[in-house]
Amino acid sequence: MLKRIVLTGAAGRLGGLCRAPLAAMCEELVSSDIVDGINDLAANESYVQADVGDAAAVHALLEGAEMVVHFGSIADEAPWEKILHSNILSAYNVWESAYQHGVRRIVFASSIHAVGMYSKHKTLTTDLPHKPDTFYGLAKCFTEDLASLYWDKRGLETVAMRIFSATEKPGNSRALGSWLSDGDLIQMVQKSITAPTTAFTIVYGVSNNDRAGVDNSGAAALGYRPKDNAEDFAADILAKAPPQDNQSPEDMCHGGPFAVVPLGESGVEMIKARSVKT
């Protein structure tokens, strides 16, 4: 059992899912986010309010940590200045502070949007050049390269999880390939922590979907064995889905709607606006 794990982004949906499982893996879990507080802390869990874009706050947060699970960032497309602070400067703060404190490994919530402009007809491997679809995806590219550099030059391990559609259940035809179930997300984080060594490893955060379109052998090497398959929902989803447009990047690229959202504008809000119209 680890002595101390630090979790950033603990107030978000995905970070929140990981809190209890992480608390069971260590003597002390330190959860952090920018909100005033979070409810239902485990007996061995404490909460620290901190902005990951603040170098001093991150340095203090990571003191004594053996591993860091880094979910803290803007989880959407946003204006460049906000991405720079919360997703890029924050990455440097986390990796540099982790190095200074002797942290062994960072488990990082990267994103499919680091390679979101690749066609769905191309199987994604982990050695492809980056091809981001947004400023948000570009920040994930930067963080992956930063993590690779810190492994090569400073020996700090990282598992970069390129998370796809992390939802309770798949809700559209794209998700038949991109779905990551809650249970499989938790398992991936756990395996990323318990693997004996990882060096710098990129894995795809996706469930055992028949239509996934990725080579996830790196995740298998960590011991990840996804249990859920979006194909179980396929008949119902496809019966209601509109036809795919083979001229639309949204339908043809791995990044889905983020492949067409204007730079700097919220992809989440664009999707919400569409749902209201329909």
Short mmCIF file of C-alpha atoms in Angstrom, two decimals:
data_model
loop_
_atom_site.label_atom_id
_atom_site.label_comp_id
_atom_site.label_asym_id
_atom_site.label_seq_id
_atom_site.Cartn_x
_atom_site.Cartn_y
_atom_site.Cartn_z
CA MET A 1 0.00 0.00 0.00
CA LEU A 2 1.26 3.46 -0.90
CA LYS A 3 1.69 6.06 1.80
CA ARG A 4 0.28 9.11 0.01
CA ILE A 5 -1.47 9.69 -3.33
CA VAL A 6 -2.40 13.18 -4.49
CA LEU A 7 -5.45 13.52 -6.76
CA THR A 8 -6.03 16.76 -8.67
CA GLY A 9 -9.39 17.55 -10.22
CA ALA A 10 -11.12 15.65 -7.45
CA ALA A 11 -14.35 17.66 -7.74
CA GLY A 12 -14.88 16.72 -11.39
CA ARG A 13 -16.93 13.71 -12.45
CA LEU A 14 -13.98 11.53 -13.40
CA GLY A 15 -11.81 12.57 -10.50
CA GLY A 16 -14.74 12.00 -8.19
CA LEU A 17 -15.17 8.45 -9.48
CA CYS A 18 -11.55 7.71 -8.57
CA ARG A 19 -11.58 9.07 -5.02
CA ALA A 20 -12.85 6.02 -3.13
CA PRO A 21 -10.80 3.48 -5.13
CA LEU A 22 -7.66 5.58 -4.65
CA ALA A 23 -8.32 5.97 -0.93
CA ALA A 24 -8.36 2.17 -0.69
CA MET A 25 -4.90 2.00 -2.28
CA CYS A 26 -3.02 4.25 0.14
CA GLU A 27 -2.62 5.30 3.73
CA GLU A 28 -3.48 8.90 2.87
CA LEU A 29 -5.30 10.37 -0.13
CA VAL A 30 -4.99 14.12 -0.65
CA SER A 31 -7.76 15.32 -2.97
CA SER A 32 -7.59 18.76 -4.52
CA ASP A 33 -9.54 21.10 -6.78
CA ILE A 34 -10.42 24.80 -7.03
CA VAL A 35 -13.82 24.50 -5.31
CA ASP A 36 -14.30 25.34 -1.63
CA GLY A 37 -14.71 21.71 -0.61
CA ILE A 38 -16.07 18.28 -1.46
CA ASN A 39 -18.40 15.99 0.45
CA ASP A 40 -18.11 12.43 1.72
CA LEU A 41 -14.37 12.38 2.38
CA ALA A 42 -13.02 8.94 3.19
CA ALA A 43 -11.53 8.37 6.63
CA ASN A 44 -8.01 8.61 5.18
CA GLU A 45 -8.80 11.42 2.70
CA SER A 46 -8.19 15.15 3.12
CA TYR A 47 -9.09 18.03 0.83
CA VAL A 48 -6.85 20.91 -0.19
CA GLN A 49 -8.19 23.78 -2.27
CA ALA A 50 -5.56 24.66 -4.87
CA ASP A 51 -5.26 26.12 -8.36
CA VAL A 52 -2.95 23.87 -10.41
CA GLY A 53 -1.90 26.95 -12.37
CA ASP A 54 -0.29 28.33 -9.19
CA ALA A 55 3.25 26.93 -8.89
CA ALA A 56 3.58 27.54 -5.15
CA ALA A 57 0.23 25.90 -4.41
CA VAL A 58 1.14 22.82 -6.45
CA HIS A 59 4.55 22.54 -4.82
CA ALA A 60 2.96 22.53 -1.37
CA LEU A 61 0.24 20.10 -2.47
CA LEU A 62 2.66 17.44 -3.74
CA GLU A 63 4.92 17.32 -0.69
CA GLY A 64 5.24 13.73 0.54
CA ALA A 65 3.38 12.20 -2.40
CA GLU A 66 4.50 8.88 -3.86
CA MET A 67 2.18 9.10 -6.84
CA VAL A 68 0.01 11.80 -8.39
CA VAL A 69 -3.21 11.22 -10.30
CA HIS A 70 -3.60 14.38 -12.36
CA PHE A 71 -7.13 15.14 -13.58
CA GLY A 72 -7.03 18.85 -12.75
CA SER A 73 -7.55 21.02 -15.86
CA ILE A 74 -10.26 22.58 -18.01
CA ALA A 75 -11.99 19.57 -19.55
CA ASP A 76 -13.28 21.39 -22.62
CA GLU A 77 -12.17 23.70 -25.40
CA ALA A 78 -11.69 27.23 -24.05
CA PRO A 79 -9.97 30.52 -24.94
CA TRP A 80 -6.20 30.23 -25.24
CA GLU A 81 -5.46 32.27 -22.11
CA LYS A 82 -7.51 29.89 -19.94
CA ILE A 83 -5.99 26.79 -21.52
CA LEU A 84 -2.51 28.24 -21.03
CA HIS A 85 -3.06 28.75 -17.30
CA SER A 86 -5.10 25.69 -16.34
CA ASN A 87 -3.82 23.06 -18.79
CA ILE A 88 -0.30 24.05 -19.86
CA LEU A 89 1.33 26.03 -17.04
CA SER A 90 -0.36 23.64 -14.62
CA ALA A 91 1.34 20.69 -16.33
CA TYR A 92 4.78 22.20 -15.81
CA ASN A 93 3.89 22.97 -12.20
CA VAL A 94 2.83 19.37 -11.55
CA TRP A 95 5.78 17.66 -13.24
CA GLU A 96 8.41 20.03 -11.86
CA SER A 97 7.03 19.85 -8.32
CA ALA A 98 6.73 16.07 -8.59
CA TYR A 99 10.37 15.86 -9.63
CA GLN A 100 11.50 18.12 -6.79
CA HIS A 101 9.58 16.04 -4.24
CA GLY A 102 10.79 12.68 -5.56
CA VAL A 103 7.36 11.48 -6.75
CA ARG A 104 7.68 8.11 -8.43
CA ARG A 105 4.90 8.31 -11.04
CA ILE A 106 2.18 10.55 -12.44
CA VAL A 107 -1.02 9.09 -13.86
CA PHE A 108 -2.32 11.73 -16.22
CA ALA A 109 -5.74 12.25 -17.79
CA SER A 110 -4.71 12.99 -21.36
CA SER A 111 -7.31 12.88 -24.13
CA ILE A 112 -8.23 11.49 -27.50
CA HIS A 113 -8.25 15.14 -28.59
CA ALA A 114 -4.44 15.04 -28.73
CA VAL A 115 -4.95 12.99 -31.90
CA GLY A 116 -8.54 13.98 -32.63
CA MET A 117 -8.08 15.02 -36.27
CA TYR A 118 -7.09 11.53 -37.41
CA SER A 119 -9.69 9.74 -39.51
CA LYS A 120 -11.73 7.05 -37.82
CA HIS A 121 -10.62 4.76 -40.64
CA LYS A 122 -7.06 4.94 -39.31
CA THR A 123 -6.27 2.66 -36.38
CA LEU A 124 -4.75 4.76 -33.63
CA THR A 125 -1.42 3.59 -32.27
CA THR A 126 0.62 5.32 -29.59
CA ASP A 127 3.52 6.17 -31.90
CA LEU A 128 1.55 8.39 -34.29
CA PRO A 129 2.47 12.09 -34.40
CA HIS A 130 0.13 14.35 -32.50
CA LYS A 131 -2.83 15.72 -34.46
CA PRO A 132 -4.88 17.85 -32.04
CA ASP A 133 -8.36 19.14 -32.80
CA THR A 134 -8.49 22.10 -30.38
CA PHE A 135 -6.41 24.25 -28.02
CA TYR A 136 -7.55 21.73 -25.40
CA GLY A 137 -6.09 18.86 -27.44
CA LEU A 138 -2.92 20.88 -28.07
CA ALA A 139 -2.44 21.25 -24.31
CA LYS A 140 -2.64 17.46 -23.97
CA CYS A 141 0.05 17.16 -26.66
CA PHE A 142 2.27 19.53 -24.70
CA THR A 143 1.74 17.62 -21.47
CA GLU A 144 2.50 14.27 -23.08
CA ASP A 145 5.74 15.67 -24.50
CA LEU A 146 6.59 17.26 -21.15
CA ALA A 147 6.03 13.92 -19.44
CA SER A 148 8.21 12.15 -22.00
CA LEU A 149 10.97 14.71 -21.40
CA TYR A 150 10.79 14.29 -17.62
CA TRP A 151 11.13 10.53 -18.04
CA ASP A 152 14.07 10.79 -20.42
CA LYS A 153 15.97 13.45 -18.48
CA ARG A 154 14.80 13.02 -14.88
CA GLY A 155 13.44 9.49 -14.52
CA LEU A 156 9.90 10.52 -13.53
CA GLU A 157 7.41 7.91 -14.77
CA THR A 158 4.10 8.84 -16.40
CA VAL A 159 1.12 6.96 -17.72
CA ALA A 160 -0.78 9.23 -20.13
CA MET A 161 -4.34 7.97 -20.50
CA ARG A 162 -5.86 9.27 -23.73
CA ILE A 163 -9.43 9.22 -22.47
CA PHE A 164 -12.21 8.87 -25.05
CA SER A 165 -15.94 9.23 -24.23
CA ALA A 166 -16.03 8.70 -20.48
CA THR A 167 -19.72 8.43 -19.67
CA GLU A 168 -21.96 6.17 -17.62
CA LYS A 169 -23.19 4.54 -20.82
CA PRO A 170 -22.72 5.20 -24.57
CA GLY A 171 -25.18 7.75 -25.88
CA ASN A 172 -24.56 8.00 -29.64
CA SER A 173 -23.08 6.16 -32.61
CA ARG A 174 -19.61 7.66 -32.09
CA ALA A 175 -19.55 6.20 -28.59
CA LEU A 176 -19.90 2.68 -30.01
CA GLY A 177 -16.16 2.98 -30.63
CA SER A 178 -15.14 5.63 -28.12
CA TRP A 179 -16.95 4.69 -24.90
CA LEU A 180 -15.01 4.37 -21.65
CA SER A 181 -17.20 3.03 -18.86
CA ASP A 182 -16.86 4.21 -15.29
CA GLY A 183 -15.65 0.80 -14.15
CA ASP A 184 -13.03 0.57 -16.87
CA LEU A 185 -11.79 4.10 -16.11
CA ILE A 186 -11.26 3.14 -12.48
CA GLN A 187 -9.51 -0.08 -13.49
CA MET A 188 -7.16 1.80 -15.84
CA VAL A 189 -6.17 4.23 -13.10
CA GLN A 190 -5.61 1.39 -10.66
CA LYS A 191 -3.48 -0.62 -13.11
CA SER A 192 -1.48 2.50 -13.93
CA ILE A 193 -0.63 2.78 -10.24
CA THR A 194 0.08 -0.89 -9.49
CA ALA A 195 2.17 -1.68 -12.58
CA PRO A 196 5.75 -2.40 -11.40
CA THR A 197 7.25 -0.02 -13.96
CA THR A 198 5.79 2.18 -16.67
CA ALA A 199 8.55 4.53 -17.91
CA PHE A 200 6.64 6.97 -20.14
CA THR A 201 3.61 5.12 -21.47
CA ILE A 202 0.65 6.28 -23.56
CA VAL A 203 -2.51 4.21 -23.30
CA TYR A 204 -5.97 4.67 -24.75
CA GLY A 205 -8.75 5.18 -22.23
CA VAL A 206 -11.40 3.13 -23.95
CA SER A 207 -13.51 0.12 -23.05
CA ASN A 208 -13.48 -3.28 -24.78
CA ASN A 209 -15.53 -1.97 -27.70
CA ASP A 210 -15.73 -3.99 -30.90
CA ARG A 211 -15.45 -0.72 -32.86
CA ALA A 212 -12.71 0.98 -30.81
CA GLY A 213 -10.22 1.45 -33.65
CA VAL A 214 -7.12 1.63 -31.44
CA ASP A 215 -4.09 -0.49 -30.69
CA ASN A 216 -4.13 -0.61 -26.90
CA SER A 217 -1.35 -3.12 -26.33
CA GLY A 218 0.40 -0.63 -24.04
CA ALA A 219 -2.58 -0.68 -21.71
CA ALA A 220 -2.64 -4.48 -21.78
CA ALA A 221 1.00 -4.45 -20.68
CA LEU A 222 -0.07 -2.57 -17.55
CA GLY A 223 -2.59 -5.31 -16.79
CA TYR A 224 -5.64 -3.40 -18.06
CA ARG A 225 -8.44 -5.77 -19.05
CA PRO A 226 -11.56 -3.73 -19.88
CA LYS A 227 -14.81 -5.46 -19.05
CA ASP A 228 -17.44 -3.34 -20.82
CA ASN A 229 -18.38 -3.22 -24.51
CA ALA A 230 -20.46 -0.51 -26.17
CA GLU A 231 -21.71 -3.11 -28.66
CA ASP A 232 -24.21 -4.16 -25.99
CA PHE A 233 -26.00 -0.86 -26.72
CA ALA A 234 -25.50 -0.83 -30.50
CA ALA A 235 -28.93 -1.99 -31.68
CA ASP A 236 -30.78 0.68 -29.73
CA ILE A 237 -28.33 3.47 -30.60
CA LEU A 238 -28.18 2.73 -34.32
CA ALA A 239 -31.96 2.51 -34.60
CA LYS A 240 -32.19 6.15 -33.46
CA ALA A 241 -28.98 7.57 -34.99
CA PRO A 242 -29.03 9.87 -38.04
CA PRO A 243 -27.00 8.82 -41.10
CA GLN A 244 -23.27 9.56 -40.96
CA ASP A 245 -21.94 12.31 -43.23
CA ASN A 246 -18.74 11.17 -44.91
CA GLN A 247 -17.86 14.79 -45.71
CA SER A 248 -18.06 15.96 -42.11
CA PRO A 249 -14.95 15.90 -39.87
CA GLU A 250 -17.31 15.44 -36.94
CA ASP A 251 -18.45 12.08 -38.26
CA MET A 252 -15.16 11.06 -39.84
CA CYS A 253 -12.55 12.05 -37.21
CA HIS A 254 -11.74 10.45 -33.87
CA GLY A 255 -12.30 13.79 -32.13
CA GLY A 256 -15.98 13.83 -33.05
CA PRO A 257 -17.64 17.22 -32.38
CA PHE A 258 -14.33 18.71 -31.24
CA ALA A 259 -13.11 18.30 -34.82
CA VAL A 260 -15.51 21.06 -35.89
CA VAL A 261 -15.84 23.31 -32.83
CA PRO A 262 -14.24 26.74 -33.47
CA LEU A 263 -10.94 27.22 -31.67
CA GLY A 264 -11.42 28.75 -28.26
CA GLU A 265 -15.15 28.02 -28.07
CA SER A 266 -16.72 25.44 -25.77
CA GLY A 267 -17.39 22.08 -27.36
CA VAL A 268 -19.57 21.10 -24.42
CA GLU A 269 -21.80 24.14 -24.91
CA MET A 270 -22.04 23.46 -28.64
CA ILE A 271 -23.27 19.93 -27.94
CA LYS A 272 -25.78 21.20 -25.36
CA ALA A 273 -27.13 23.78 -27.79
CA ARG A 274 -27.70 21.11 -30.42
CA SER A 275 -29.57 18.90 -27.98
CA VAL A 276 -31.89 21.78 -27.08
CA LYS A 277 -32.70 22.37 -30.77
CA THR A 278 -33.52 18.72 -31.33
#
